[in-house]
């Protein structure tokens, strides 16, 4: 029954381009693979990778000579590597990263049929290739999942505790939640990202368009709320599901994130404090608003000089409060007199005299009250 339900869900979840946007060409002498739609580039490799579910997927590796991170990119639903090729090359250049993308089983020239479980096996095969063939370490890998690609991305991220980072681009809470506003996770749902993202230990960046007509922006916002290590999200105003790369803020924010996570953990921790403080203040809006109401009460004592503060701390009687009020009036007058250059020195010299007079007047007031 579970297999039947999963197959039905897959029909709603996967739309591979038909026909595929590219064909593979193999050099008869070297065996080098290229796309028929693009000329060979020295820094781009095309590979075929076997998966544990017996399918063979096509992958592309873009090398950057200055890279210290490797981006493992899981693309969106209705795309294949032929359509993603130019974007991958551009991202590698602008972000200064090595980048590896792949076609899911049943997409492009990958064999098999698309399914949730196949995508999990697909991304595992790509990750294994990065480690074994390119020497990438878990600590240097950034997982990037777009749309349905957020499913295999989070599934793998939840099982790798030392990843450098995760990027979620127009992500989904789950397959069923894209179609129906359900409040709980059902056994037959697919890509249960809502349950997996709390298990991710590394920094997470979420990018979503506010006008997304395929996956509502609320998916991205709810996933951000559930992150352990939140990074400042990017909500692109007016952005739809498939056009976020066209916004200048997209590459700018993504580059900033890459630079941040490439720092040492201690440096990242200090830079994330502002995000944590923002989250705390956002969640405590009521307390914040109530504190704002008392701003005037806090600011008035600040106007008095250090001597007034010391006097106030030593004596909490009501008559001293009256004294401070008188002093504030006198200092307000003094502040106004400072605007005149000729009177500024006289005003400063009279401070001690005014304090002494105030103390004496308070003492006389105390004696009168006692009598």
Coordinates of C-alpha atoms in Angstrom, one line a residue:
X1 CA 0.0 0.0 0.0
X2 CA 2.9 2.4 0.9
X3 CA 4.5 1.8 -2.5
X4 CA 1.3 2.5 -4.3
X5 CA 0.8 5.7 -2.4
X6 CA 4.4 6.8 -3.0
X7 CA 4.0 6.1 -6.7
X8 CA 0.9 8.2 -6.8
X9 CA 2.6 11.0 -5.0
X10 CA 5.6 10.8 -7.4
X11 CA 3.2 11.5 -10.3
X12 CA 2.4 14.8 -8.7
X13 CA 6.0 15.6 -7.6
X14 CA 8.1 14.9 -10.7
X15 CA 8.0 16.5 -14.1
X16 CA 11.2 15.7 -16.0
X17 CA 11.6 17.7 -19.3
X18 CA 10.4 15.5 -22.1
X19 CA 12.3 15.2 -24.3
X20 CA 15.5 15.9 -22.3
X21 CA 17.2 19.2 -23.2
X22 CA 20.5 17.5 -24.0
X23 CA 22.2 14.3 -25.3
X24 CA 25.5 12.8 -24.2
X25 CA 28.4 12.6 -26.7
X26 CA 31.3 10.3 -25.9
X27 CA 34.7 10.8 -27.5
X28 CA 35.7 7.5 -29.3
X29 CA 39.3 7.8 -28.3
X30 CA 39.3 9.3 -24.8
X31 CA 35.8 8.4 -23.7
X32 CA 35.3 12.0 -22.6
X33 CA 31.6 12.9 -22.2
X34 CA 30.2 16.2 -23.4
X35 CA 26.8 17.7 -23.9
X36 CA 25.7 18.1 -27.5
X37 CA 24.4 21.6 -26.6
X38 CA 27.7 23.0 -25.2
X39 CA 31.3 22.8 -26.3
X40 CA 33.8 21.1 -24.0
X41 CA 35.3 23.3 -21.2
X42 CA 38.6 22.4 -19.5
X43 CA 37.1 23.0 -16.0
X44 CA 33.9 21.0 -16.6
X45 CA 33.6 17.3 -16.4
X46 CA 30.6 15.1 -17.3
X47 CA 30.2 11.8 -15.4
X48 CA 28.0 8.8 -15.1
X49 CA 27.5 7.5 -11.6
X50 CA 26.0 4.2 -10.4
X51 CA 23.5 4.4 -7.4
X52 CA 22.7 1.8 -4.8
X53 CA 19.3 1.4 -6.4
X54 CA 20.9 0.2 -9.7
X55 CA 20.2 3.3 -11.7
X56 CA 22.9 5.3 -13.5
X57 CA 22.8 9.1 -13.2
X58 CA 24.5 11.9 -15.1
X59 CA 26.5 14.5 -13.1
X60 CA 28.4 17.6 -13.9
X61 CA 31.5 18.9 -12.0
X62 CA 32.6 22.5 -12.4
X63 CA 36.0 23.3 -11.0
X64 CA 37.2 26.7 -9.7
X65 CA 40.9 27.2 -9.2
X66 CA 40.5 29.3 -6.0
X67 CA 37.7 27.3 -4.4
X68 CA 37.7 26.2 -0.8
X69 CA 34.1 25.0 -0.8
X70 CA 32.2 22.6 -3.0
X71 CA 28.5 23.2 -3.7
X72 CA 26.4 20.0 -4.3
X73 CA 23.4 21.3 -6.2
X74 CA 20.0 19.4 -6.4
X75 CA 18.0 21.2 -9.0
X76 CA 14.2 21.8 -9.3
X77 CA 11.4 19.7 -10.5
X78 CA 11.0 20.6 -14.2
X79 CA 14.6 21.0 -15.1
X80 CA 17.6 18.9 -16.2
X81 CA 21.4 19.5 -16.5
X82 CA 21.1 20.8 -20.0
X83 CA 19.0 23.7 -18.7
X84 CA 21.2 24.2 -15.6
X85 CA 24.6 24.1 -17.3
X86 CA 25.1 27.8 -17.8
X87 CA 23.8 28.7 -14.3
X88 CA 26.2 26.2 -12.8
X89 CA 29.2 27.7 -14.6
X90 CA 28.1 31.2 -13.5
X91 CA 27.6 30.2 -9.9
X92 CA 31.0 28.6 -9.8
X93 CA 32.6 31.8 -11.1
X94 CA 30.8 34.3 -8.9
X95 CA 30.8 32.3 -5.7
X96 CA 34.4 30.9 -6.2
X97 CA 33.3 27.4 -5.5
X98 CA 33.5 24.0 -7.1
X99 CA 30.1 22.9 -8.1
X100 CA 28.6 19.5 -8.7
X101 CA 25.1 19.1 -10.0
X102 CA 23.2 15.9 -11.2
X103 CA 20.1 14.7 -12.8
X104 CA 17.7 12.5 -10.8
X105 CA 16.9 9.0 -11.9
X106 CA 14.6 9.4 -14.9
X107 CA 15.7 13.0 -15.6
X108 CA 17.8 14.0 -18.6
X109 CA 20.0 11.0 -19.6
X110 CA 19.8 9.3 -16.2
X111 CA 18.3 5.9 -16.2
X112 CA 15.3 4.7 -14.2
X113 CA 12.2 6.4 -13.1
X114 CA 11.9 9.4 -10.7
X115 CA 10.8 8.6 -7.1
X116 CA 11.5 9.9 -3.6
X117 CA 13.7 7.0 -2.7
X118 CA 15.6 7.2 -6.0
X119 CA 16.5 10.8 -5.3
X120 CA 17.9 9.9 -1.9
X121 CA 20.1 7.2 -3.6
X122 CA 21.1 9.7 -6.3
X123 CA 22.4 12.4 -4.0
X124 CA 24.3 9.8 -1.9
X125 CA 26.1 8.6 -5.1
X126 CA 27.1 12.2 -5.9
X127 CA 28.3 12.8 -2.4
X128 CA 30.3 9.6 -2.4
X129 CA 31.9 10.7 -5.7
X130 CA 32.9 14.1 -4.3
X131 CA 34.6 12.3 -1.4
X132 CA 36.3 9.5 -3.3
X133 CA 37.1 11.1 -6.7
X134 CA 37.6 14.7 -5.8
X135 CA 38.9 14.5 -2.3
X136 CA 36.1 16.8 -0.9
X137 CA 35.6 16.7 2.9
X138 CA 32.3 16.9 4.6
X139 CA 33.4 20.1 6.3
X140 CA 33.9 21.7 2.9
X141 CA 30.6 20.7 1.3
X142 CA 27.6 23.0 1.0
X143 CA 24.3 21.3 0.0
X144 CA 22.0 23.3 -2.2
X145 CA 18.5 22.2 -2.8
X146 CA 16.0 24.0 -5.1
X147 CA 12.3 23.3 -4.9
X148 CA 11.8 19.5 -4.9
X149 CA 15.6 19.3 -4.6
X150 CA 15.2 20.5 -1.0
X151 CA 13.9 16.9 -0.3
X152 CA 17.1 14.9 -1.0
X153 CA 19.2 17.9 0.3
X154 CA 17.7 17.8 3.8
X155 CA 17.5 14.1 3.9
X156 CA 21.3 13.9 3.4
X157 CA 22.0 17.0 5.6
X158 CA 20.2 15.4 8.5
X159 CA 22.7 12.5 8.4
X160 CA 25.9 14.5 8.0
X161 CA 26.7 16.4 11.2
X162 CA 29.8 18.2 10.0
X163 CA 28.6 19.9 6.8
X164 CA 29.8 23.4 6.1
X165 CA 26.3 24.7 5.3
X166 CA 22.9 24.2 3.6
X167 CA 21.1 26.4 1.1
X168 CA 17.3 26.0 0.5
X169 CA 16.0 27.7 -2.6
X170 CA 12.1 27.9 -2.8
X171 CA 11.9 24.8 -0.5
X172 CA 8.9 22.7 0.4
X173 CA 7.6 21.7 3.8
X174 CA 6.6 18.4 2.3
X175 CA 5.0 17.1 -0.9
X176 CA 1.5 17.0 0.5
X177 CA 1.7 20.4 2.0
X178 CA 2.4 21.9 -1.4
X179 CA -1.1 20.8 -2.5
X180 CA -3.1 20.9 0.8
X181 CA -2.8 23.0 4.0
X182 CA -2.4 20.0 6.3
X183 CA -1.3 20.6 9.9
X184 CA 0.3 17.2 10.5
X185 CA 2.6 14.8 8.7
X186 CA 0.9 11.7 7.2
X187 CA 2.7 8.4 6.6
X188 CA 2.1 8.6 2.9
X189 CA 3.6 12.1 2.5
X190 CA 6.9 12.5 0.6
X191 CA 9.9 14.7 1.3
X192 CA 9.0 15.4 5.0
X193 CA 11.3 18.4 5.2
X194 CA 9.4 19.8 8.1
X195 CA 10.4 16.9 10.3
X196 CA 14.1 16.7 9.0
X197 CA 15.2 20.3 9.2
X198 CA 15.5 20.4 13.0
X199 CA 18.1 17.6 12.7
X200 CA 20.4 19.8 10.6
X201 CA 23.4 21.0 12.6
X202 CA 25.1 23.4 10.2
X203 CA 24.1 27.0 9.2
X204 CA 21.1 27.2 6.9
X205 CA 20.2 29.9 4.4
X206 CA 16.7 30.0 3.0
X207 CA 15.8 31.9 -0.2
X208 CA 12.2 32.3 -1.3
X209 CA 10.1 34.6 -3.5
X210 CA 7.2 36.4 -1.8
X211 CA 5.0 35.9 -4.9
X212 CA 5.8 32.2 -5.5
X213 CA 2.7 30.7 -7.1
X214 CA 4.0 27.1 -7.0
X215 CA 5.3 26.8 -3.4
X216 CA 4.0 29.5 -1.1
X217 CA 6.6 31.6 0.7
X218 CA 5.1 30.4 4.0
X219 CA 7.0 27.0 3.3
X220 CA 10.3 28.8 3.4
X221 CA 9.4 30.9 6.4
X222 CA 8.2 27.9 8.5
X223 CA 11.4 26.0 7.6
X224 CA 13.5 28.9 8.7
X225 CA 11.7 29.0 12.1
X226 CA 12.6 25.3 12.6
X227 CA 16.4 25.7 11.8
X228 CA 18.9 25.1 14.5
X229 CA 21.5 27.5 13.0
X230 CA 19.6 30.3 11.3
X231 CA 21.2 32.5 8.8
X232 CA 19.6 35.8 7.7
X233 CA 17.0 34.6 5.1
X234 CA 16.4 36.2 1.8
X235 CA 12.7 36.9 1.0
X236 CA 12.7 38.3 -2.5
X237 CA 9.8 40.7 -2.9
X238 CA 7.8 39.8 -6.0
X239 CA 10.0 36.8 -6.7
X240 CA 8.2 33.8 -8.3
X241 CA 9.2 30.1 -8.2
X242 CA 11.7 30.0 -11.1
X243 CA 13.1 33.5 -11.4
X244 CA 15.0 34.2 -8.2
X245 CA 18.4 34.0 -9.9
X246 CA 17.5 37.1 -12.0
X247 CA 17.4 39.3 -8.9
X248 CA 20.7 41.1 -8.0
X249 CA 20.1 40.4 -4.3
X250 CA 20.2 36.7 -5.0
X251 CA 23.9 36.4 -5.9
X252 CA 24.9 39.1 -3.5
X253 CA 23.3 37.5 -0.5
X254 CA 24.4 34.0 -1.5
X255 CA 28.0 35.2 -1.9
X256 CA 27.8 36.8 1.6
X257 CA 26.6 33.6 3.0
X258 CA 29.4 31.6 1.4
X259 CA 32.1 34.0 2.7
X260 CA 30.5 33.7 6.2
X261 CA 30.5 29.9 6.4
X262 CA 34.0 29.7 5.0
X263 CA 35.3 31.4 8.2
X264 CA 36.4 29.4 11.2
X265 CA 33.5 28.3 13.5
X266 CA 34.4 30.9 16.2
X267 CA 34.2 33.7 13.6
X268 CA 30.9 32.3 12.3
X269 CA 29.6 32.2 15.9
X270 CA 30.3 35.9 16.5
X271 CA 28.8 36.9 13.2
X272 CA 25.6 35.0 13.9
X273 CA 24.9 36.8 17.2
X274 CA 23.1 39.6 15.4
X275 CA 20.8 37.1 13.8
X276 CA 20.1 35.4 17.1
X277 CA 19.4 38.7 18.8
X278 CA 17.0 39.6 15.9
X279 CA 15.2 36.3 16.4
X280 CA 14.9 36.8 20.2
X281 CA 13.6 40.4 19.9
X282 CA 11.1 39.3 17.2
X283 CA 9.7 36.6 19.4
X284 CA 9.5 38.9 22.4
X285 CA 7.6 41.7 20.7
X286 CA 5.3 42.3 23.6
X287 CA 8.2 42.8 26.1
X288 CA 9.9 45.0 23.6
X289 CA 6.9 47.2 23.1
X290 CA 6.4 47.5 26.9
X291 CA 10.0 48.5 27.3
X292 CA 9.6 51.1 24.6
X293 CA 6.8 52.8 26.6
X294 CA 9.2 53.4 29.5
X295 CA 11.8 55.1 27.3
X296 CA 11.0 58.5 28.6
X297 CA 11.5 57.3 32.2
X298 CA 14.9 55.8 31.3
X299 CA 16.1 58.8 29.4
X300 CA 15.3 61.4 32.0
X301 CA 17.7 60.1 34.6
X302 CA 20.4 59.9 31.9
X303 CA 20.3 63.6 31.5
X304 CA 21.6 64.1 35.1
X305 CA 25.3 64.0 35.7
X306 CA 27.3 61.3 37.6
X307 CA 26.9 63.2 40.9
X308 CA 23.1 63.0 40.6
X309 CA 23.3 59.2 39.9
X310 CA 25.5 58.6 43.0
X311 CA 23.2 60.7 45.1
X312 CA 20.2 58.8 43.9
X313 CA 21.8 55.4 44.5
X314 CA 22.6 56.3 48.1
X315 CA 19.2 57.7 49.1
X316 CA 15.9 56.4 48.0
X317 CA 13.7 58.6 50.1
X318 CA 11.0 60.6 48.5
X319 CA 12.5 63.9 49.5
X320 CA 15.6 63.1 47.5
X321 CA 13.5 62.4 44.5
X322 CA 12.1 65.9 44.8
X323 CA 15.6 67.2 45.0
X324 CA 16.6 65.5 41.8
X325 CA 13.6 66.9 40.1
X326 CA 14.7 70.4 41.1
X327 CA 18.2 69.7 39.9
X328 CA 16.9 68.5 36.5
X329 CA 15.1 71.7 36.1
X330 CA 18.2 73.6 36.9
X331 CA 20.3 71.5 34.5
X332 CA 17.7 72.0 31.7
X333 CA 18.2 75.7 32.2
X334 CA 22.0 75.1 32.1
X335 CA 21.7 73.2 28.8
X336 CA 19.9 76.1 27.2
X337 CA 22.5 78.5 28.5
X338 CA 25.2 76.5 26.8
X339 CA 24.0 77.6 23.5
X340 CA 25.4 80.9 24.3
X341 CA 29.2 80.9 24.0
X342 CA 29.7 83.7 26.5
X343 CA 27.7 82.0 29.2
X344 CA 28.9 78.4 28.8
X345 CA 31.8 78.8 31.3
X346 CA 29.7 80.5 33.9
X347 CA 27.1 77.7 33.7
X348 CA 29.7 75.0 34.2
X349 CA 31.2 76.8 37.2
X350 CA 27.8 77.1 38.8
X351 CA 27.1 73.4 38.9
X352 CA 28.8 72.8 42.2
X353 CA 27.2 75.8 43.8
X354 CA 23.7 74.7 42.6
X355 CA 24.3 71.2 44.0
X356 CA 25.3 72.6 47.4
X357 CA 22.3 74.9 47.5
X358 CA 20.1 72.0 46.6
X359 CA 21.5 69.8 49.4
X360 CA 21.1 72.6 51.9
X361 CA 17.5 73.2 50.8
X362 CA 16.8 69.5 51.2
X363 CA 18.3 69.4 54.7
X364 CA 16.1 72.4 55.7
X365 CA 13.1 70.6 54.2
X366 CA 13.9 67.5 56.2
X367 CA 14.1 69.6 59.4
X368 CA 10.8 71.3 58.7
X369 CA 9.1 67.9 58.1
X370 CA 10.5 66.5 61.4
X371 CA 9.2 69.5 63.3

